[in-house]
CSV table of C-alpha atoms in Angstrom, one decimal:
chain,number,residue,atom,x,y,z
D,1,MET,CA,-15.7,20.6,36.2
D,2,ARG,CA,-17.5,24.0,36.3
D,3,TYR,CA,-21.1,24.6,37.3
D,4,ILE,CA,-23.5,27.2,35.9
D,5,SER,CA,-26.8,28.7,37.0
D,6,THR,CA,-30.1,27.8,35.3
D,7,ARG,CA,-30.9,31.6,35.2
D,8,GLY,CA,-27.6,32.5,33.5
D,9,GLU,CA,-26.5,35.5,35.6
D,10,ALA,CA,-24.6,34.0,38.6
D,11,PRO,CA,-20.8,33.2,38.3
D,12,ALA,CA,-19.7,29.7,37.4
D,13,LEU,CA,-18.3,27.8,40.4
D,14,GLY,CA,-16.2,24.7,41.1
D,15,PHE,CA,-17.5,21.7,43.0
D,16,GLU,CA,-16.5,22.8,46.5
D,17,ASP,CA,-18.3,26.1,46.1
D,18,VAL,CA,-21.4,24.5,44.6
D,19,LEU,CA,-21.5,22.0,47.4
D,20,LEU,CA,-21.7,24.9,50.0
D,21,THR,CA,-23.8,27.4,48.0
D,22,GLY,CA,-27.2,25.8,47.3
D,23,LEU,CA,-29.1,28.3,45.3
D,24,ALA,CA,-27.2,30.5,42.9
D,25,THR,CA,-27.0,34.2,43.6
D,26,ASP,CA,-29.5,34.9,40.7
D,27,GLY,CA,-32.0,32.5,42.2
D,28,GLY,CA,-31.2,29.7,39.9
D,29,LEU,CA,-29.9,26.1,40.4
D,30,TYR,CA,-26.5,25.0,39.6
D,31,VAL,CA,-25.9,22.4,36.8
D,32,PRO,CA,-22.7,21.1,35.3
D,33,GLU,CA,-21.4,23.2,32.4
D,34,SER,CA,-21.0,19.9,30.5
D,35,LEU,CA,-21.8,16.3,31.3
D,36,PRO,CA,-19.4,13.3,31.2
D,37,HIS,CA,-20.4,10.7,28.6
D,38,PHE,CA,-19.7,7.0,28.9
D,39,SER,CA,-19.5,4.6,26.0
D,40,LEU,CA,-21.5,1.4,26.0
D,41,GLU,CA,-18.2,-0.5,26.2
D,42,GLU,CA,-17.2,1.5,29.3
D,43,ILE,CA,-20.5,1.0,31.0
D,44,ARG,CA,-20.4,-2.7,30.2
D,45,SER,CA,-17.0,-3.0,31.8
D,46,TRP,CA,-18.6,-2.0,35.1
D,47,ARG,CA,-20.6,-5.2,35.5
D,48,GLY,CA,-19.9,-6.9,38.8
D,49,LEU,CA,-18.6,-3.8,40.5
D,50,SER,CA,-19.6,-3.1,44.1
D,51,TYR,CA,-22.0,-0.3,44.6
D,52,SER,CA,-19.3,2.0,46.0
D,53,GLU,CA,-17.0,1.2,43.1
D,54,LEU,CA,-19.7,2.0,40.6
D,55,ALA,CA,-20.5,5.2,42.4
D,56,PHE,CA,-16.9,6.3,42.1
D,57,ASN,CA,-16.9,5.8,38.3
D,58,VAL,CA,-20.1,7.6,37.8
D,59,MET,CA,-19.5,10.5,40.2
D,60,HIS,CA,-15.8,11.2,40.1
D,61,PRO,CA,-16.0,13.3,36.9
D,62,PHE,CA,-18.3,15.7,38.7
D,63,VAL,CA,-16.0,16.0,41.7
D,64,ASP,CA,-12.9,16.1,39.5
D,65,ASP,CA,-9.8,17.4,41.4
D,66,ALA,CA,-11.7,19.0,44.3
D,67,ILE,CA,-11.2,15.8,46.3
D,68,PRO,CA,-8.3,13.4,45.7
D,69,ALA,CA,-9.5,10.1,44.2
D,70,ASP,CA,-8.4,7.9,47.2
D,71,ASP,CA,-10.2,10.2,49.7
D,72,PHE,CA,-13.4,10.1,47.6
D,73,ARG,CA,-13.3,6.3,47.3
D,74,LYS,CA,-12.9,6.0,51.1
D,75,MET,CA,-15.9,8.4,51.5
D,76,LEU,CA,-18.0,6.3,49.2
D,77,ASP,CA,-17.0,3.0,50.9
D,78,GLU,CA,-18.0,4.5,54.3
D,79,THR,CA,-21.3,5.9,53.0
D,80,TYR,CA,-22.6,2.7,51.6
D,81,ALA,CA,-21.2,0.3,54.2
D,82,VAL,CA,-24.0,1.5,56.6
D,83,PHE,CA,-26.8,0.2,54.3
D,84,SER,CA,-28.5,-3.0,55.5
D,85,HIS,CA,-28.2,-5.0,52.3
D,86,GLN,CA,-25.0,-6.2,50.6
D,87,ALA,CA,-26.4,-5.1,47.2
D,88,VAL,CA,-27.2,-1.6,48.7
D,89,ALA,CA,-30.0,-1.2,46.1
D,90,PRO,CA,-31.5,-4.7,45.6
D,91,LEU,CA,-34.1,-5.5,42.9
D,92,VAL,CA,-37.3,-7.4,43.7
D,93,GLN,CA,-39.3,-8.8,40.8
D,94,LEU,CA,-43.1,-8.2,40.8
D,95,ASP,CA,-44.0,-9.7,37.4
D,96,SER,CA,-42.5,-10.5,34.0
D,97,ASN,CA,-40.0,-7.8,33.3
D,98,GLU,CA,-41.3,-5.7,36.2
D,99,TRP,CA,-39.2,-4.8,39.2
D,100,VAL,CA,-38.9,-2.6,42.3
D,101,MET,CA,-35.5,-1.3,43.2
D,102,GLU,CA,-35.4,-1.1,47.0
D,103,LEU,CA,-33.8,2.3,47.8
D,104,PHE,CA,-34.8,2.2,51.5
D,105,ARG,CA,-32.0,0.1,52.9
D,106,GLY,CA,-30.1,3.0,54.4
D,107,PRO,CA,-30.2,4.1,58.0
D,108,THR,CA,-33.4,6.3,57.7
D,109,LEU,CA,-35.3,3.9,55.4
D,110,ALA,CA,-35.7,6.2,52.4
D,111,PHE,CA,-33.9,6.8,49.1
D,112,LYS,CA,-32.7,10.2,50.4
D,113,ASP,CA,-30.0,8.2,52.3
D,114,PHE,CA,-28.1,7.5,49.0
D,115,ALA,CA,-27.3,11.2,48.7
D,116,LEU,CA,-27.5,12.6,52.2
D,117,GLN,CA,-25.2,10.1,53.9
D,118,LEU,CA,-22.6,11.1,51.3
D,119,LEU,CA,-23.4,14.8,51.6
D,120,GLY,CA,-22.6,14.9,55.3
D,121,ARG,CA,-19.2,13.4,54.6
D,122,LEU,CA,-18.5,15.8,51.7
D,123,LEU,CA,-19.4,18.7,53.9
D,124,ASP,CA,-17.3,17.6,56.7
D,125,TYR,CA,-14.3,17.1,54.4
D,126,VAL,CA,-14.6,20.5,52.6
D,127,LEU,CA,-15.4,22.5,55.8
D,128,GLU,CA,-12.5,20.9,57.7
D,129,LYS,CA,-10.2,21.7,54.8
D,130,ARG,CA,-11.4,25.4,54.8
D,131,LYS,CA,-11.8,25.7,58.6
D,132,GLN,CA,-15.2,27.0,57.9
D,133,HIS,CA,-18.6,26.8,59.7
D,134,VAL,CA,-22.0,26.7,58.0
D,135,VAL,CA,-25.7,26.6,59.0
D,136,ILE,CA,-27.7,24.0,57.1
D,137,MET,CA,-31.2,25.1,56.5
D,138,GLY,CA,-33.5,22.6,54.8
D,139,ALA,CA,-37.2,21.9,54.2
D,140,THR,CA,-38.7,18.4,54.2
D,141,SER,CA,-41.9,16.8,53.2
D,142,GLY,CA,-41.0,13.8,55.3
D,143,ASP,CA,-37.8,11.9,54.4
D,144,THR,CA,-35.1,14.5,53.5
D,145,GLY,CA,-35.1,15.8,57.1
D,146,SER,CA,-34.3,12.6,58.9
D,147,ALA,CA,-31.7,11.6,56.2
D,148,ALA,CA,-30.0,15.0,56.4
D,149,ILE,CA,-29.9,14.9,60.2
D,150,GLU,CA,-28.5,11.4,60.2
D,151,GLY,CA,-25.9,12.3,57.6
D,152,CYS,CA,-24.8,15.5,59.2
D,153,ARG,CA,-25.3,15.0,63.0
D,154,ARG,CA,-21.6,14.2,63.5
D,155,CYS,CA,-20.3,17.1,61.4
D,156,GLU,CA,-18.2,19.3,63.6
D,157,HIS,CA,-18.6,22.4,61.4
D,158,VAL,CA,-22.4,22.4,60.9
D,159,ASP,CA,-25.5,23.5,62.7
D,160,ILE,CA,-28.6,22.0,61.1
D,161,PHE,CA,-32.1,23.5,61.0
D,162,ILE,CA,-34.8,21.4,59.3
D,163,LEU,CA,-38.3,22.8,58.6
D,164,HIS,CA,-41.2,20.4,58.3
D,165,PRO,CA,-45.0,21.1,57.9
D,166,HIS,CA,-46.6,20.7,61.3
D,167,GLU,CA,-48.8,17.6,61.5
D,168,ARG,CA,-48.3,16.9,57.8
D,169,VAL,CA,-45.7,14.2,58.0
D,170,SER,CA,-46.2,10.7,59.3
D,171,GLU,CA,-45.4,10.0,63.0
D,172,VAL,CA,-42.5,7.8,62.1
D,173,GLN,CA,-41.0,10.4,59.8
D,174,ARG,CA,-41.4,13.1,62.5
D,175,ARG,CA,-39.9,10.9,65.2
D,176,GLN,CA,-36.9,10.0,63.0
D,177,MET,CA,-36.1,13.7,62.9
D,178,THR,CA,-37.1,14.9,66.4
D,179,THR,CA,-35.5,12.1,68.5
D,180,VAL,CA,-31.9,12.5,67.3
D,181,LYS,CA,-29.8,14.0,70.1
D,182,GLY,CA,-27.3,16.7,69.4
D,183,ASP,CA,-26.7,20.4,70.3
D,184,ASN,CA,-26.3,21.2,66.6
D,185,ILE,CA,-29.7,19.7,65.5
D,186,HIS,CA,-32.9,21.8,65.5
D,187,ASN,CA,-36.3,20.7,64.2
D,188,ILE,CA,-38.9,23.4,63.3
D,189,ALA,CA,-42.5,22.4,62.7
D,190,VAL,CA,-44.0,25.2,60.6
D,191,ARG,CA,-47.8,25.8,60.7
D,192,GLY,CA,-48.1,25.5,57.0
D,193,ASN,CA,-47.4,23.1,54.1
D,194,PHE,CA,-44.1,21.9,52.5
D,195,ASP,CA,-44.2,24.6,49.8
D,196,ASP,CA,-44.3,27.2,52.6
D,197,CYS,CA,-41.2,25.6,54.2
D,198,GLN,CA,-39.4,25.4,50.9
D,199,ARG,CA,-40.3,29.0,50.1
D,200,MET,CA,-38.8,30.2,53.4
D,201,VAL,CA,-35.6,28.2,52.7
D,202,LYS,CA,-35.2,29.7,49.2
D,203,GLU,CA,-35.9,33.2,50.3
D,204,SER,CA,-33.3,32.8,53.1
D,205,PHE,CA,-30.7,31.6,50.7
D,206,GLY,CA,-31.5,34.6,48.5
D,207,ASN,CA,-30.9,37.0,51.4
D,208,GLN,CA,-28.7,35.8,54.2
D,209,GLY,CA,-28.4,39.1,55.9
D,210,PHE,CA,-30.2,37.7,59.0
D,211,LEU,CA,-27.0,35.8,59.8
D,212,GLY,CA,-25.1,39.0,60.3
D,213,GLY,CA,-22.2,37.9,58.1
D,214,LYS,CA,-21.0,35.5,60.7
D,215,THR,CA,-21.7,32.3,58.8
D,216,GLN,CA,-23.4,31.2,55.6
D,217,LEU,CA,-26.3,28.8,54.7
D,218,ALA,CA,-25.7,25.4,53.1
D,219,ALA,CA,-28.4,23.3,51.4
D,220,VAL,CA,-29.4,19.7,51.9
D,221,ASN,CA,-32.5,19.9,49.8
D,222,SER,CA,-32.3,18.6,46.3
D,223,ILE,CA,-31.4,22.0,45.1
D,224,ASN,CA,-27.9,20.9,46.2
D,225,TRP,CA,-26.2,19.5,43.1
D,226,ALA,CA,-24.4,16.8,45.2
D,227,ARG,CA,-27.8,15.2,45.9
D,228,ILE,CA,-28.6,14.9,42.2
D,229,MET,CA,-25.1,13.6,41.5
D,230,ALA,CA,-25.4,10.7,44.0
D,231,GLN,CA,-28.9,9.6,42.7
D,232,ILE,CA,-27.6,9.1,39.2
D,233,VAL,CA,-25.7,6.0,40.3
D,234,TYR,CA,-28.6,3.7,41.0
D,235,TYR,CA,-30.0,4.0,37.5
D,236,PHE,CA,-26.7,2.6,36.3
D,237,GLN,CA,-26.8,-0.1,39.0
D,238,ALA,CA,-30.3,-1.2,38.0
D,239,SER,CA,-29.5,-1.3,34.3
D,240,LEU,CA,-26.3,-3.3,34.8
D,241,ALA,CA,-28.2,-5.9,37.0
D,242,LEU,CA,-30.8,-6.5,34.3
D,243,GLY,CA,-28.7,-6.8,31.1
D,244,GLY,CA,-27.7,-3.2,30.5
D,245,PRO,CA,-26.3,-1.4,28.7
D,246,ASP,CA,-27.0,-4.0,25.9
D,247,ARG,CA,-30.7,-3.5,26.4
D,248,SER,CA,-32.7,-0.4,27.2
D,249,MET,CA,-34.5,0.2,30.5
D,250,ALA,CA,-37.7,2.0,31.6
D,251,PHE,CA,-38.1,3.6,35.1
D,252,SER,CA,-41.1,4.8,37.1
D,253,VAL,CA,-40.2,7.3,39.7
D,254,PRO,CA,-42.4,8.6,42.5
D,255,THR,CA,-41.5,12.2,42.6
D,256,GLY,CA,-42.6,15.5,44.1
D,257,ASN,CA,-39.6,17.8,43.8
D,258,PHE,CA,-38.4,16.2,40.5
D,259,GLY,CA,-34.8,15.6,41.7
D,260,ASP,CA,-34.9,11.8,41.7
D,261,ILE,CA,-36.3,11.5,38.1
D,262,PHE,CA,-34.0,14.3,36.9
D,263,ALA,CA,-31.1,12.1,38.0
D,264,GLY,CA,-32.5,9.4,35.6
D,265,TYR,CA,-32.7,12.0,32.8
D,266,LEU,CA,-29.0,12.8,33.4
D,267,ALA,CA,-28.1,9.1,33.4
D,268,LYS,CA,-29.6,8.8,29.9
D,269,LYS,CA,-27.6,11.9,28.8
D,270,MET,CA,-24.5,10.3,30.2
D,271,GLY,CA,-24.9,7.3,27.9
D,272,LEU,CA,-27.1,4.9,29.8
D,273,PRO,CA,-29.8,3.4,27.4
D,274,ILE,CA,-33.2,4.5,28.9
D,275,SER,CA,-36.2,4.4,26.7
D,276,GLN,CA,-38.9,5.8,29.1
D,277,LEU,CA,-39.1,7.8,32.4
D,278,VAL,CA,-42.5,7.8,34.1
D,279,ILE,CA,-43.3,10.7,36.4
D,280,ALA,CA,-45.5,9.2,39.2
D,281,THR,CA,-47.4,11.7,41.3
D,282,ASN,CA,-50.3,11.9,43.7
D,283,ARG,CA,-53.2,14.4,43.7
D,284,ASN,CA,-50.7,17.2,43.8
D,285,ASP,CA,-50.2,16.6,40.1
D,286,ILE,CA,-48.6,19.8,38.6
D,287,LEU,CA,-45.9,17.7,37.0
D,288,HIS,CA,-48.4,15.3,35.5
D,289,ARG,CA,-50.5,18.2,34.2
D,290,PHE,CA,-47.5,19.7,32.5
D,291,MET,CA,-46.2,16.5,31.0
D,292,SER,CA,-49.6,15.3,29.8
D,293,GLY,CA,-51.0,18.6,28.6
D,294,ASN,CA,-48.3,21.2,28.5
D,295,GLN,CA,-49.8,23.4,31.2
D,296,TYR,CA,-47.8,24.3,34.3
D,297,GLU,CA,-50.2,25.8,36.9
D,298,GLN,CA,-50.1,25.7,40.7
D,299,HIS,CA,-53.2,24.5,42.4
D,300,GLN,CA,-54.1,24.3,46.1
D,301,LEU,CA,-51.8,21.8,47.9
D,302,GLU,CA,-53.6,18.7,49.2
D,303,HIS,CA,-52.7,16.4,52.1
D,304,THR,CA,-52.5,12.8,51.0
D,305,LEU,CA,-51.5,9.3,52.1
D,306,SER,CA,-48.1,9.9,50.3
D,307,PRO,CA,-46.9,13.0,52.2
D,308,SER,CA,-43.4,13.1,50.8
D,309,MET,CA,-44.9,14.0,47.4
D,310,ASP,CA,-47.3,16.7,48.8
D,311,ILE,CA,-45.4,19.3,46.8
D,312,MET,CA,-46.7,21.8,44.3
D,313,VAL,CA,-43.5,23.8,43.5
D,314,SER,CA,-41.1,21.3,42.1
D,315,SER,CA,-37.7,23.0,42.4
D,316,ASN,CA,-35.7,20.6,40.2
D,317,PHE,CA,-38.1,21.0,37.3
D,318,GLU,CA,-36.2,24.2,36.6
D,319,ARG,CA,-33.1,22.1,35.7
D,320,LEU,CA,-35.1,20.3,33.0
D,321,LEU,CA,-36.6,23.5,31.7
D,322,PHE,CA,-33.1,24.9,31.4
D,323,ASP,CA,-32.2,22.0,29.0
D,324,LEU,CA,-35.6,22.2,27.1
D,325,HIS,CA,-34.9,25.9,26.4
D,326,GLY,CA,-31.4,25.3,25.0
D,327,ARG,CA,-29.8,26.3,28.3
D,328,ASP,CA,-31.1,29.9,27.9
D,329,GLY,CA,-31.2,31.2,31.5
D,330,GLN,CA,-33.1,34.3,30.7
D,331,ALA,CA,-35.9,32.3,29.0
D,332,VAL,CA,-36.1,30.1,32.1
D,333,LYS,CA,-36.2,33.1,34.5
D,334,THR,CA,-39.0,34.7,32.5
D,335,LEU,CA,-41.0,31.5,32.3
D,336,LEU,CA,-40.8,30.9,36.1
D,337,GLU,CA,-41.7,34.6,36.8
D,338,ASN,CA,-44.8,34.1,34.7
D,339,ALA,CA,-45.6,30.8,36.4
D,340,ALA,CA,-45.8,32.6,39.7
D,341,LYS,CA,-48.6,34.7,38.3
D,342,GLY,CA,-50.7,32.0,36.6
D,343,PRO,CA,-50.6,29.0,34.2
D,344,VAL,CA,-47.8,28.8,31.6
D,345,SER,CA,-46.9,26.5,28.7
D,346,ILE,CA,-43.8,26.1,26.7
D,347,GLU,CA,-43.4,26.0,22.9
D,348,ASP,CA,-45.0,22.9,21.5
D,349,TYR,CA,-41.9,21.6,19.9
D,350,ARG,CA,-40.0,21.8,23.3
D,351,TRP,CA,-42.8,20.0,25.0
D,352,LYS,CA,-43.0,17.3,22.4
D,353,HIS,CA,-39.2,16.8,22.7
D,354,ALA,CA,-39.7,16.1,26.5
D,355,ARG,CA,-42.5,13.7,25.7
D,356,LYS,CA,-40.2,11.5,23.7
D,357,LEU,CA,-38.7,10.3,27.0
D,358,PHE,CA,-41.2,11.3,29.7
D,359,ASP,CA,-44.7,10.0,30.5
D,360,SER,CA,-46.7,10.7,33.7
D,361,ASP,CA,-49.6,9.7,35.8
D,362,ALA,CA,-51.4,10.9,38.9
D,363,VAL,CA,-52.7,8.4,41.4
D,364,ASP,CA,-55.2,9.3,44.1
D,365,ASP,CA,-55.4,7.8,47.6
D,366,LYS,CA,-57.8,5.1,46.5
D,367,GLY,CA,-55.6,4.0,43.7
D,368,THR,CA,-52.6,4.0,46.1
D,369,CYS,CA,-54.5,1.8,48.6
D,370,ASP,CA,-55.7,-0.5,45.8
D,371,THR,CA,-52.2,-1.0,44.6
D,372,ILE,CA,-50.7,-1.7,48.0
D,373,ARG,CA,-53.5,-4.4,48.5
D,374,GLU,CA,-53.1,-5.9,45.0
D,375,ILE,CA,-49.3,-6.3,45.2
D,376,GLN,CA,-49.6,-7.8,48.7
D,377,GLU,CA,-52.2,-10.3,47.5
D,378,GLN,CA,-50.3,-11.2,44.3
D,379,ASN,CA,-46.7,-11.2,45.7
D,380,GLU,CA,-46.8,-11.1,49.5
D,381,TYR,CA,-44.8,-8.0,49.1
D,382,LEU,CA,-45.6,-4.8,50.9
D,383,LEU,CA,-45.2,-1.4,49.2
D,384,ASP,CA,-45.1,2.0,50.9
D,385,PRO,CA,-47.7,4.5,49.5
D,386,HIS,CA,-45.1,6.3,47.3
D,387,THR,CA,-43.7,3.2,45.7
D,388,ALA,CA,-47.3,2.0,45.2
D,389,ILE,CA,-48.0,5.2,43.2
D,390,GLY,CA,-44.8,4.4,41.2
D,391,VAL,CA,-46.0,0.8,40.4
D,392,ARG,CA,-49.5,2.0,39.4
D,393,ALA,CA,-48.1,4.7,37.2
D,394,ALA,CA,-45.6,2.2,35.6
D,395,ARG,CA,-48.5,-0.1,34.7
D,396,ASN,CA,-50.7,2.6,33.4
D,397,CYS,CA,-47.9,4.3,31.2
D,398,ARG,CA,-45.8,1.4,30.1
D,399,ARG,CA,-44.9,1.7,26.4
D,400,ASP,CA,-43.2,-1.7,25.7
D,401,SER,CA,-43.6,-4.8,27.7
D,402,SER,CA,-40.3,-6.2,26.3
D,403,VAL,CA,-38.3,-3.4,28.1
D,404,PRO,CA,-37.7,-4.0,31.8
D,405,MET,CA,-39.7,-1.6,33.9
D,406,ILE,CA,-38.1,-0.6,37.2
D,407,THR,CA,-40.1,1.3,39.8
D,408,LEU,CA,-37.9,3.1,42.3
D,409,GLY,CA,-38.9,1.9,45.8
D,410,THR,CA,-38.4,5.2,47.7
D,411,ALA,CA,-39.3,4.3,51.3
D,412,HIS,CA,-39.9,1.5,53.7
D,413,PRO,CA,-43.6,0.7,54.4
D,414,ALA,CA,-43.1,0.9,58.1
D,415,LYS,CA,-42.7,4.7,57.8
D,416,PHE,CA,-46.4,4.9,56.7
D,417,PRO,CA,-48.5,2.6,58.9
D,418,ASP,CA,-51.7,4.6,58.5
D,419,ALA,CA,-51.6,4.2,54.7
D,420,ILE,CA,-50.9,0.5,55.0
D,421,ALA,CA,-53.8,0.1,57.4
D,422,GLU,CA,-56.1,2.1,55.1
D,423,SER,CA,-55.2,-0.2,52.2
D,424,GLY,CA,-56.9,-3.1,54.1
D,425,VAL,CA,-54.0,-5.5,54.1
D,426,SER,CA,-53.6,-7.6,57.3
D,427,VAL,CA,-49.8,-7.3,57.4
D,428,ARG,CA,-48.4,-4.6,59.7
D,429,PRO,CA,-44.9,-3.4,58.7
D,430,GLN,CA,-42.3,-3.6,61.4
D,431,LEU,CA,-39.5,-1.1,62.0
D,432,PRO,CA,-36.1,-2.6,61.7
D,433,ALA,CA,-34.1,-3.4,64.9
D,434,HIS,CA,-32.1,-0.2,65.0
D,435,MET,CA,-35.5,1.7,65.2
D,436,ALA,CA,-37.4,-0.7,67.4
D,437,ASP,CA,-37.6,1.8,70.3
D,438,LEU,CA,-38.4,4.9,68.1
D,439,PHE,CA,-41.7,5.5,69.9
D,440,GLU,CA,-40.1,5.5,73.3
D,441,ARG,CA,-37.4,8.1,72.4
D,442,GLU,CA,-37.8,11.7,73.6
D,443,GLU,CA,-38.8,14.2,71.0
D,444,ARG,CA,-37.4,17.7,70.6
D,445,TYR,CA,-38.9,20.2,68.2
D,446,THR,CA,-40.2,23.8,68.1
D,447,VAL,CA,-43.6,24.7,66.5
D,448,LEU,CA,-43.4,28.1,64.7
D,449,ASP,CA,-45.9,30.2,62.7
D,450,ASN,CA,-45.7,30.3,59.0
D,451,ASN,CA,-43.6,33.4,59.1
D,452,ILE,CA,-40.1,33.8,57.7
D,453,ALA,CA,-39.0,36.4,60.2
D,454,GLY,CA,-39.9,34.2,63.1
D,455,VAL,CA,-38.0,31.3,61.6
D,456,GLN,CA,-34.9,33.4,60.8
D,457,GLU,CA,-35.0,34.8,64.3
D,458,PHE,CA,-35.0,31.3,65.8
D,459,ILE,CA,-32.0,30.3,63.6
D,460,THR,CA,-30.0,33.4,64.6
D,461,LYS,CA,-30.6,32.7,68.3
D,462,HIS,CA,-29.7,29.0,68.2
D,463,TRP,CA,-26.7,28.3,66.0
D,464,LYS,CA,-23.7,27.5,68.1
D,465,ASN,CA,-21.7,30.7,67.5
D,466,ALA,CA,-24.7,33.0,67.9
């Protein structure tokens, strides 16, 4: 399996190098040169498999011979053994043909665990094999940071630096990152928003001279292909649990950076019958404005009750644009350069092609709270604010009630107690036992100005071989 850049100018790489590279040298994102495709008969034969067995079947073609099959199976078994539910990604029914897939049963209570608990193991394997050290630099709007730290904190060949927007993540999200002990773990609170953090990460990957040639950066954000690869699996899991592949499925996905829903798009291209993908966003609705009206334009970023989606520059959207433009890297590069200057649109026929699969909706804080309250009253089931947006968008955009609609439940409600309280429900979500003392643990983080030079200087001073 070879991987190519969405901007068409970087060299093609194998899986190991893509795992360690993050952004391509031309500023693009890596995607597979070709996708594996599974027949309905083959997908049908996977019914009844454990989650890790299914994950092996879906992901192994992407890894190919970079990791021996037995080693990869063991890695997957260890990754998903730490989840708190035997089904790993259980389904909860809300209404007739309407479901929530709980993707928050991992150690940090968010869907990011599916990819990042595996990514840490992949990095450890490859770095040990190469006797190489890397510096992980990542940006988080809330959940990626804690999942990355948990997944990588035991890695012997890694120093990890996570940037989060100061005072713009929930207290639980912050404490999940800042209370993990380890000399190789560094949390940086940037006086800015998530897009500022993400921009610094991208610029640092594009010019790593500040590291003095002593090490290289590795990515944990969803620009890393391995994260997308791991997220494809639960679309197959949901489908197989509800009668697939003999019937089509629809999915509603709370998304800010477009990675989670892009994984669903890939699942469809790999042979899984999916009739609809709903992009569910909050007031930071650039993806909704594009999908509903073919205009891609950055607005001022707003702080909402669903902070993990407070994103205006959706990195993984570039991967979809690459496909919509017939994998023409130069066309994508030109489009994104223009988008940095003002609003852009794509050719009408390309946009209409995307609309055959995608719908979208933007839900404000009031709609989010209303949905949390309604679902609690109707089902005695508590949604976190991101999943609530997904449920509201699913109901607003649903095309066919005979097709099962599955909302991806992206986080545990206990991570967002302020949003739950604002919704007016009387139930207060409790942290699980392994996090019961979270508010008693000592925090460690550094607040820095929104300045890339200062952030890079901090990294060069604090990685272990500096």
